[in-house]
């Protein structure tokens, strides 16, 4: 039983928060396993700390979905590690997930749910 | 652990652990990402753990390992379709199968869960108590450095109190000790607190200056006592915050509290929860009077001080003991009396738990036997289960189900059962801990909580699960072998699991019987010993006698006449209350141990020791102590008449073997003469009937000697509550600041004397009953199963003319053989177990043959009873159907 691939970004959405974070980390530059963990931890102020097992499950799934791909190890400083990078498909999915989230944030703002926004500046 | 630089031992171990945790992931995933995961782990370790403290490294390791295990299991249980289609994975499916299988066999599930619940629950509860009493360190700073000091005559080496001069000298000269402290607990002391509502009785303990330093307690406010406070007129107290609030109305240092009508200044506030290591919760600590020198010679022979201390850093017990020995010799040069004395250093923890250790070790042994029994039972049930399912498993194996899938499903079944049993055991343990403490004698209840120990509970559960898995999965492995056409052909009816399985089940039943016999014999010993204890003649009539305390403060009852008059008047008024038959007082209740053991001297110069009892009012009549010859005390015995005394038979026999003691003179502790007016029966000083020499004095004549702490006793016809209400009113009309406290029936006092024995008996009895039940279930299971499996053989026998009685005896013989083998091993175990109880039993030999025989007989009966149903069923086998 093999997965049917569809190229429409909507087919991959909504992304899980952890998938979104991984894509975001790889959107900046190609990274290897622990670099991704570190980058996500920095971004979330330590709030999201992926265990290695969990990270590679996400990577496995994202590769299967065609959103990221393994990059060549040649020319890398450290050839022992596998580097991962985002694919163009991944970028599209990330962008549409981000705009979906933006729409939701805007709705929340309209409802005055966000702290520190009252009174409008 | 690891050094800085390339992977140290610590990192290598961490990597190994992480690599092991990776097994939680499905194999495909491991093959694809295993090395990457390891690299990621190394990176994480390098960045977050390297060069950090042990605690941080452990936390990082735990997070990474647990993260891997969790995500791996989640991955498996998410039911990875790709894996399942390739005949791997499918964990969730196996789990569902297992759940279904568990639901299909309610009887088996109930057996396992109940066994686990009782075995694990009892085990965890008893262990929790043992741990908190025996194993847990004392709740003080660096508790292993705390010691207790004892003193006695050199040649006796008894655990006795210290003399005041000895303590002061040790305190001044010892260098192996950081501090020494003295406390007075020879008699428990109290004070009436007034000024805040109705007067109440508070517990007071006199302590020396360094007491709080020895225990390492930090005051929350104020100061502790200094040496300058160690005098009789120091009116300063230290108390915990809540006691200060309750009794002084303030928890600030400098507040005043009224004790026995006098104002004392609260100088220090202790944290709540602080307790004396020997005497538990004390309300007020007050200074102990300790002169630095100038003791009269007799003070060197007057032992009454309890001493604790803290060893100096790096000093062990042996070094401390050597120093104490050296100082004892120095003291001998100061005072010849001290030459005869020696002192012993004992760890405070050891001192505290010593008396409870035997009892608790015995219980722990009993409870471990019970756990083993539970495991054996589970193993037995699992074997039977595994055999019963051989057909199902063989079918699955024949249809191509891989063996590891079958094993995995059985593993899940075991885990589900363990989970259920564990939860039930947890509930049992929770309920049992408070019940145990309720029943436990005072030496076991150290105060504070008994925390439940999850680690211990988990290890017990693991043992039980392992048993289940081992005995459940082994047959499964056996039957899931390919090529079991034989099993299938027999239609799951013929064999009984092969010789190996049969032998395994027989061994299990034998072990069960042996263990049950051990517990049963132990319970029998305790029961017989308890029965004999109950038959000890105490020579008193404790029924309907109420005891209570009433303390006369020296500040208002300073002279003997006022104290004596108070008692006389109080007893007179109490006797007039409705429902009261008699009223009196005594300085120590019967069967509560030895007190005031003084020298008594026959006119001819023969000397011996005797306990002294002071009796007021008609105390002896109230207690029912028979005066066998002569007379009791009466109104004619006044302070003006010559001193008179009653002695017990034991003393009369020792000092007057050939002459009449009544009318003779006796010298008491070399300081005064008494005339003997009567001979009383030998009232024992403990529940085991120990009799010592005894001299009874009349309080009316003896009040001036000291301010005796008298326990009031009344014999009643009516209810105790009604009496106490009336007595409080009577007391208030005499002196509104006095307090009646600690009222308890005399029967309660006496039963406290056998609390240890009762506790041991109740628990061992309960365990033995449980063990018998488990053994009965075990033997029933084996026989029922065996009859079921042998129905064809039995049918053939019957077809060939065997009578029902012959068939029945076939089954019963099997039961008896198992029981006999079990009894053989059990007797050996019982003798070993009995030896550990030697100090707990009374007037019973631990190898008492009739008790062992009775235990064997009981178990044999149980074996026969358990086999009755299977044997009955065997006679109902229809030869025609069995042979089809």
CSV table of C-alpha atoms in Angstrom, one decimal, chain A residues 14-119:
chain,number,residue,atom,x,y,z
A,14,UNK,CA,-2.9,21.6,8.6
A,15,UNK,CA,0.7,20.7,9.7
A,16,UNK,CA,1.3,19.5,13.2
A,17,UNK,CA,3.1,22.2,15.3
A,18,UNK,CA,6.2,20.1,15.4
A,19,UNK,CA,6.2,19.6,11.6
A,20,UNK,CA,5.7,23.3,11.1
A,21,UNK,CA,8.7,24.1,13.5
A,22,UNK,CA,10.9,21.7,11.7
A,23,UNK,CA,10.1,23.1,8.2
A,24,UNK,CA,10.6,26.6,9.6
A,25,UNK,CA,14.1,25.6,10.9
A,26,UNK,CA,15.0,24.2,7.6
A,27,UNK,CA,13.6,27.1,5.6
A,28,UNK,CA,16.6,29.2,6.8
A,29,UNK,CA,19.3,26.8,5.8
A,30,UNK,CA,20.1,23.1,5.5
A,31,UNK,CA,20.7,21.5,8.9
A,32,UNK,CA,21.6,18.2,10.6
A,33,UNK,CA,19.6,16.5,13.4
A,34,UNK,CA,20.8,18.2,16.5
A,35,UNK,CA,21.0,21.6,14.8
A,36,UNK,CA,17.3,21.4,14.1
A,37,UNK,CA,16.6,20.5,17.7
A,38,UNK,CA,18.7,23.5,18.9
A,39,UNK,CA,17.1,25.9,16.4
A,40,UNK,CA,13.6,25.0,17.4
A,41,UNK,CA,14.5,25.2,21.1
A,42,UNK,CA,16.0,28.7,20.5
A,43,UNK,CA,12.9,29.9,18.6
A,44,UNK,CA,10.5,28.7,21.3
A,45,UNK,CA,12.6,29.9,24.2
A,46,UNK,CA,13.2,26.3,25.2
A,47,UNK,CA,9.5,25.6,25.1
A,48,UNK,CA,9.8,22.8,22.4
A,49,UNK,CA,12.6,20.4,23.0
A,50,UNK,CA,12.5,17.5,20.6
A,51,UNK,CA,13.8,14.1,21.7
A,52,UNK,CA,16.0,12.6,18.9
A,53,UNK,CA,13.5,9.7,18.4
A,54,UNK,CA,10.7,12.1,17.9
A,55,UNK,CA,12.7,14.4,15.6
A,56,UNK,CA,13.6,11.6,13.2
A,57,UNK,CA,10.0,10.4,13.1
A,58,UNK,CA,9.0,13.8,11.9
A,59,UNK,CA,11.8,14.0,9.5
A,60,UNK,CA,10.8,10.5,8.2
A,61,UNK,CA,7.3,11.7,7.6
A,62,UNK,CA,8.2,15.0,6.0
A,63,UNK,CA,10.6,13.1,3.6
A,64,UNK,CA,7.8,10.7,2.8
A,65,UNK,CA,5.5,13.7,2.1
A,66,UNK,CA,8.2,15.2,-0.1
A,67,UNK,CA,8.4,18.4,2.0
A,68,UNK,CA,12.1,17.9,2.8
A,69,UNK,CA,14.9,15.9,1.4
A,70,UNK,CA,18.3,14.6,2.5
A,71,UNK,CA,21.2,16.7,1.1
A,72,UNK,CA,24.5,15.6,-0.2
A,73,UNK,CA,27.2,15.2,2.5
A,74,UNK,CA,30.0,16.3,0.1
A,75,UNK,CA,31.3,19.8,0.9
A,76,UNK,CA,30.0,19.6,4.4
A,77,UNK,CA,32.2,20.3,7.4
A,78,UNK,CA,31.1,17.1,9.0
A,79,UNK,CA,30.5,14.2,6.7
A,80,UNK,CA,29.4,11.9,9.5
A,81,UNK,CA,26.0,13.6,9.7
A,82,UNK,CA,23.0,13.7,7.4
A,83,UNK,CA,21.9,17.1,6.4
A,84,UNK,CA,18.3,17.9,5.6
A,85,UNK,CA,16.9,20.7,3.5
A,86,UNK,CA,13.4,22.0,2.5
A,87,UNK,CA,12.1,21.2,-1.0
A,88,UNK,CA,10.2,23.7,-3.1
A,89,UNK,CA,7.0,21.8,-2.3
A,90,UNK,CA,7.9,22.1,1.4
A,91,UNK,CA,8.3,25.8,1.0
A,92,UNK,CA,4.9,26.1,-0.6
A,93,UNK,CA,3.3,24.1,2.2
A,94,UNK,CA,5.1,26.1,4.8
A,95,UNK,CA,3.9,29.4,3.2
A,96,UNK,CA,0.3,28.3,3.0
A,97,UNK,CA,0.4,26.9,6.6
A,98,UNK,CA,1.9,30.2,7.7
A,99,UNK,CA,-0.8,32.2,6.0
A,100,UNK,CA,-3.5,30.0,7.4
A,101,UNK,CA,-2.1,30.6,10.9
A,102,UNK,CA,-1.9,34.4,10.1
A,103,UNK,CA,-5.6,34.3,9.3
A,104,UNK,CA,-6.3,32.6,12.5
A,105,UNK,CA,-4.2,35.1,14.5
A,106,UNK,CA,-6.0,38.0,12.8
A,107,UNK,CA,-9.4,36.5,13.8
A,108,UNK,CA,-8.1,36.1,17.3
A,109,UNK,CA,-7.0,39.8,17.3
A,110,UNK,CA,-10.4,40.9,16.1
A,111,UNK,CA,-11.9,39.1,19.0
A,112,UNK,CA,-9.5,41.0,21.3
A,113,UNK,CA,-8.1,37.7,22.6
A,114,UNK,CA,-4.4,38.6,22.5
A,115,UNK,CA,-2.9,40.2,25.5
A,116,UNK,CA,-1.4,43.7,25.2
A,117,UNK,CA,-3.4,44.6,22.0
A,118,UNK,CA,-6.4,46.3,23.7
A,119,UNK,CA,-6.9,49.9,22.8
